[in-house]
Amino acid sequence: MENIFDDSYFMKKALQEAEIAFEKGEIPVGAVIVVDNRIIARAHNLTETLNDVTAHAEMQAITAAANFLGGKYLKNCTLYVTLEPCQMCAGALYWSQISKVIYGATDTQRGCGVMGTQMHPKTEIKGGVLHEEAASLMKRFFIEKRNLN
């Protein structure tokens, strides 16, 4: 029997969060944090809602996961996020000591890769999971944003 709990399964859950952000007029980035095939945190961008530049999906998810676990380190956890983390989020992920980061679309302008930001040396990083779906949602958001202005 096939394991339904693979990277695409959890990335679809992150995409659901990104859709919620989209509907709220937020840049559509969603995230979930998983431990032992169980989602312990769900989040999406809230920068507009909270009027807070640090309210990225990853930051919200890190806080929720740490609260769930009762500690600040996210060892044995995996973050699924629809867009490659930015420099700020990569720094927070570094300090959280998260075991794995899996992202959908690459951010060629502000992503941690292009910015040269390092994650924790023990953190495994994988990009491109459901890339098309994540990139398509982002493109749709900015096309609609431009057409409203």
PDB file of N, CA and C in Angstrom, residues 97-139:
ATOM      1  N   GLN A  97      16.645  25.121  14.539  1.00  0.00           N
ATOM      2  CA  GLN A  97      17.313  23.828  14.299  1.00  0.00           C
ATOM      3  C   GLN A  97      16.372  22.809  13.670  1.00  0.00           C
ATOM      4  N   ILE A  98      15.480  23.283  12.816  1.00  0.00           N
ATOM      5  CA  ILE A  98      14.546  22.381  12.133  1.00  0.00           C
ATOM      6  C   ILE A  98      15.328  21.369  11.306  1.00  0.00           C
ATOM      7  N   SER A  99      14.825  20.161  11.249  1.00  0.00           N
ATOM      8  CA  SER A  99      15.545  19.086  10.571  1.00  0.00           C
ATOM      9  C   SER A  99      15.467  19.165   9.050  1.00  0.00           C
ATOM     10  N   LYS A 100      14.311  19.591   8.533  1.00  0.00           N
ATOM     11  CA  LYS A 100      14.133  19.574   7.085  1.00  0.00           C
ATOM     12  C   LYS A 100      13.242  20.724   6.645  1.00  0.00           C
ATOM     13  N   VAL A 101      13.591  21.345   5.516  1.00  0.00           N
ATOM     14  CA  VAL A 101      12.776  22.390   4.899  1.00  0.00           C
ATOM     15  C   VAL A 101      12.509  21.956   3.463  1.00  0.00           C
ATOM     16  N   ILE A 102      11.229  21.879   3.113  1.00  0.00           N
ATOM     17  CA  ILE A 102      10.827  21.509   1.765  1.00  0.00           C
ATOM     18  C   ILE A 102       9.961  22.642   1.229  1.00  0.00           C
ATOM     19  N   TYR A 103      10.363  23.200   0.084  1.00  0.00           N
ATOM     20  CA  TYR A 103       9.596  24.310  -0.471  1.00  0.00           C
ATOM     21  C   TYR A 103       9.127  24.008  -1.891  1.00  0.00           C
ATOM     22  N   GLY A 104       8.139  24.774  -2.318  1.00  0.00           N
ATOM     23  CA  GLY A 104       7.561  24.609  -3.647  1.00  0.00           C
ATOM     24  C   GLY A 104       8.298  25.440  -4.680  1.00  0.00           C
ATOM     25  N   ALA A 105       7.879  26.691  -4.832  1.00  0.00           N
ATOM     26  CA  ALA A 105       8.458  27.579  -5.842  1.00  0.00           C
ATOM     27  C   ALA A 105       9.736  28.244  -5.329  1.00  0.00           C
ATOM     28  N   THR A 106      10.656  28.464  -6.241  1.00  0.00           N
ATOM     29  CA  THR A 106      11.888  29.187  -5.925  1.00  0.00           C
ATOM     30  C   THR A 106      11.604  30.684  -5.993  1.00  0.00           C
ATOM     31  N   ASP A 107      12.146  31.438  -5.052  1.00  0.00           N
ATOM     32  CA  ASP A 107      12.033  32.895  -5.063  1.00  0.00           C
ATOM     33  C   ASP A 107      13.341  33.445  -5.609  1.00  0.00           C
ATOM     34  N   THR A 108      13.338  33.785  -6.891  1.00  0.00           N
ATOM     35  CA  THR A 108      14.570  34.210  -7.565  1.00  0.00           C
ATOM     36  C   THR A 108      15.001  35.623  -7.192  1.00  0.00           C
ATOM     37  N   GLN A 109      14.152  36.370  -6.484  1.00  0.00           N
ATOM     38  CA  GLN A 109      14.501  37.733  -6.091  1.00  0.00           C
ATOM     39  C   GLN A 109      14.875  37.856  -4.619  1.00  0.00           C
ATOM     40  N   ARG A 110      14.118  37.180  -3.742  1.00  0.00           N
ATOM     41  CA  ARG A 110      14.330  37.358  -2.303  1.00  0.00           C
ATOM     42  C   ARG A 110      14.535  36.058  -1.540  1.00  0.00           C
ATOM     43  N   GLY A 111      14.676  34.953  -2.247  1.00  0.00           N
ATOM     44  CA  GLY A 111      14.858  33.668  -1.594  1.00  0.00           C
ATOM     45  C   GLY A 111      16.204  33.553  -0.907  1.00  0.00           C
ATOM     46  N   CYS A 112      16.274  32.686   0.093  1.00  0.00           N
ATOM     47  CA  CYS A 112      17.514  32.544   0.857  1.00  0.00           C
ATOM     48  C   CYS A 112      18.664  32.061  -0.018  1.00  0.00           C
ATOM     49  N   GLY A 113      18.373  31.313  -1.075  1.00  0.00           N
ATOM     50  CA  GLY A 113      19.425  30.843  -1.971  1.00  0.00           C
ATOM     51  C   GLY A 113      20.122  31.978  -2.696  1.00  0.00           C
ATOM     52  N   VAL A 114      19.351  32.868  -3.293  1.00  0.00           N
ATOM     53  CA  VAL A 114      19.919  33.995  -4.021  1.00  0.00           C
ATOM     54  C   VAL A 114      20.550  35.011  -3.060  1.00  0.00           C
ATOM     55  N   MET A 115      20.026  35.083  -1.838  1.00  0.00           N
ATOM     56  CA  MET A 115      20.560  36.017  -0.844  1.00  0.00           C
ATOM     57  C   MET A 115      21.806  35.445  -0.160  1.00  0.00           C
ATOM     58  N   GLY A 116      22.047  34.157  -0.349  1.00  0.00           N
ATOM     59  CA  GLY A 116      23.222  33.536   0.244  1.00  0.00           C
ATOM     60  C   GLY A 116      23.085  33.238   1.726  1.00  0.00           C
ATOM     61  N   THR A 117      21.840  33.164   2.213  1.00  0.00           N
ATOM     62  CA  THR A 117      21.601  32.891   3.624  1.00  0.00           C
ATOM     63  C   THR A 117      21.723  31.395   3.886  1.00  0.00           C
ATOM     64  N   GLN A 118      22.397  31.056   4.938  1.00  0.00           N
ATOM     65  CA  GLN A 118      22.585  29.648   5.289  1.00  0.00           C
ATOM     66  C   GLN A 118      21.560  29.208   6.329  1.00  0.00           C
ATOM     67  N   MET A 119      21.124  27.976   6.190  1.00  0.00           N
ATOM     68  CA  MET A 119      20.306  27.372   7.233  1.00  0.00           C
ATOM     69  C   MET A 119      21.248  26.559   8.116  1.00  0.00           C
ATOM     70  N   HIS A 120      20.717  25.993   9.162  1.00  0.00           N
ATOM     71  CA  HIS A 120      21.523  25.195  10.075  1.00  0.00           C
ATOM     72  C   HIS A 120      22.230  24.088   9.285  1.00  0.00           C
ATOM     73  N   PRO A 121      23.500  23.794   9.596  1.00  0.00           N
ATOM     74  CA  PRO A 121      24.242  22.788   8.825  1.00  0.00           C
ATOM     75  C   PRO A 121      23.583  21.407   8.796  1.00  0.00           C
ATOM     76  N   LYS A 122      22.779  21.089   9.798  1.00  0.00           N
ATOM     77  CA  LYS A 122      22.121  19.779   9.839  1.00  0.00           C
ATOM     78  C   LYS A 122      20.748  19.790   9.168  1.00  0.00           C
ATOM     79  N   THR A 123      20.292  20.962   8.711  1.00  0.00           N
ATOM     80  CA  THR A 123      18.982  21.058   8.070  1.00  0.00           C
ATOM     81  C   THR A 123      19.072  20.595   6.624  1.00  0.00           C
ATOM     82  N   GLU A 124      18.222  19.641   6.278  1.00  0.00           N
ATOM     83  CA  GLU A 124      18.120  19.167   4.898  1.00  0.00           C
ATOM     84  C   GLU A 124      17.160  20.085   4.159  1.00  0.00           C
ATOM     85  N   ILE A 125      17.517  20.496   2.948  1.00  0.00           N
ATOM     86  CA  ILE A 125      16.692  21.419   2.171  1.00  0.00           C
ATOM     87  C   ILE A 125      16.375  20.786   0.820  1.00  0.00           C
ATOM     88  N   LYS A 126      15.106  20.891   0.437  1.00  0.00           N
ATOM     89  CA  LYS A 126      14.668  20.338  -0.850  1.00  0.00           C
ATOM     90  C   LYS A 126      13.678  21.313  -1.459  1.00  0.00           C
ATOM     91  N   GLY A 127      13.890  21.687  -2.695  1.00  0.00           N
ATOM     92  CA  GLY A 127      12.986  22.604  -3.376  1.00  0.00           C
ATOM     93  C   GLY A 127      12.299  21.960  -4.554  1.00  0.00           C
ATOM     94  N   GLY A 128      11.283  22.634  -5.064  1.00  0.00           N
ATOM     95  CA  GLY A 128      10.620  22.213  -6.282  1.00  0.00           C
ATOM     96  C   GLY A 128       9.447  21.266  -6.111  1.00  0.00           C
ATOM     97  N   VAL A 129       9.020  20.992  -4.875  1.00  0.00           N
ATOM     98  CA  VAL A 129       7.880  20.098  -4.657  1.00  0.00           C
ATOM     99  C   VAL A 129       6.591  20.859  -4.985  1.00  0.00           C
ATOM    100  N   LEU A 130       5.852  20.368  -5.957  1.00  0.00           N
ATOM    101  CA  LEU A 130       4.650  21.035  -6.484  1.00  0.00           C
ATOM    102  C   LEU A 130       4.964  22.474  -6.899  1.00  0.00           C
ATOM    103  N   HIS A 131       6.112  22.633  -7.506  1.00  0.00           N
ATOM    104  CA  HIS A 131       6.591  23.947  -7.958  1.00  0.00           C
ATOM    105  C   HIS A 131       5.552  24.665  -8.824  1.00  0.00           C
ATOM    106  N   GLU A 132       5.015  23.957  -9.814  1.00  0.00           N
ATOM    107  CA  GLU A 132       4.074  24.596 -10.744  1.00  0.00           C
ATOM    108  C   GLU A 132       2.846  25.149 -10.033  1.00  0.00           C
ATOM    109  N   GLU A 133       2.280  24.375  -9.130  1.00  0.00           N
ATOM    110  CA  GLU A 133       1.094  24.814  -8.403  1.00  0.00           C
ATOM    111  C   GLU A 133       1.392  26.041  -7.551  1.00  0.00           C
ATOM    112  N   ALA A 134       2.525  26.011  -6.857  1.00  0.00           N
ATOM    113  CA  ALA A 134       2.897  27.135  -5.991  1.00  0.00           C
ATOM    114  C   ALA A 134       3.214  28.387  -6.808  1.00  0.00           C
ATOM    115  N   ALA A 135       3.961  28.223  -7.889  1.00  0.00           N
ATOM    116  CA  ALA A 135       4.328  29.361  -8.737  1.00  0.00           C
ATOM    117  C   ALA A 135       3.097  29.945  -9.420  1.00  0.00           C
ATOM    118  N   SER A 136       2.182  29.081  -9.835  1.00  0.00           N
ATOM    119  CA  SER A 136       0.960  29.521 -10.504  1.00  0.00           C
ATOM    120  C   SER A 136       0.096  30.374  -9.580  1.00  0.00           C
ATOM    121  N   LEU A 137      -0.038  29.966  -8.345  1.00  0.00           N
ATOM    122  CA  LEU A 137      -0.817  30.731  -7.370  1.00  0.00           C
ATOM    123  C   LEU A 137      -0.201  32.115  -7.156  1.00  0.00           C
ATOM    124  N   MET A 138       1.110  32.144  -7.044  1.00  0.00           N
ATOM    125  CA  MET A 138       1.818  33.420  -6.844  1.00  0.00           C
ATOM    126  C   MET A 138       1.617  34.343  -8.053  1.00  0.00           C
ATOM    127  N   LYS A 139       1.760  33.803  -9.248  1.00  0.00           N
ATOM    128  CA  LYS A 139       1.578  34.600 -10.472  1.00  0.00           C
ATOM    129  C   LYS A 139       0.157  35.140 -10.547  1.00  0.00           C
TER     130      LYS A 139
END
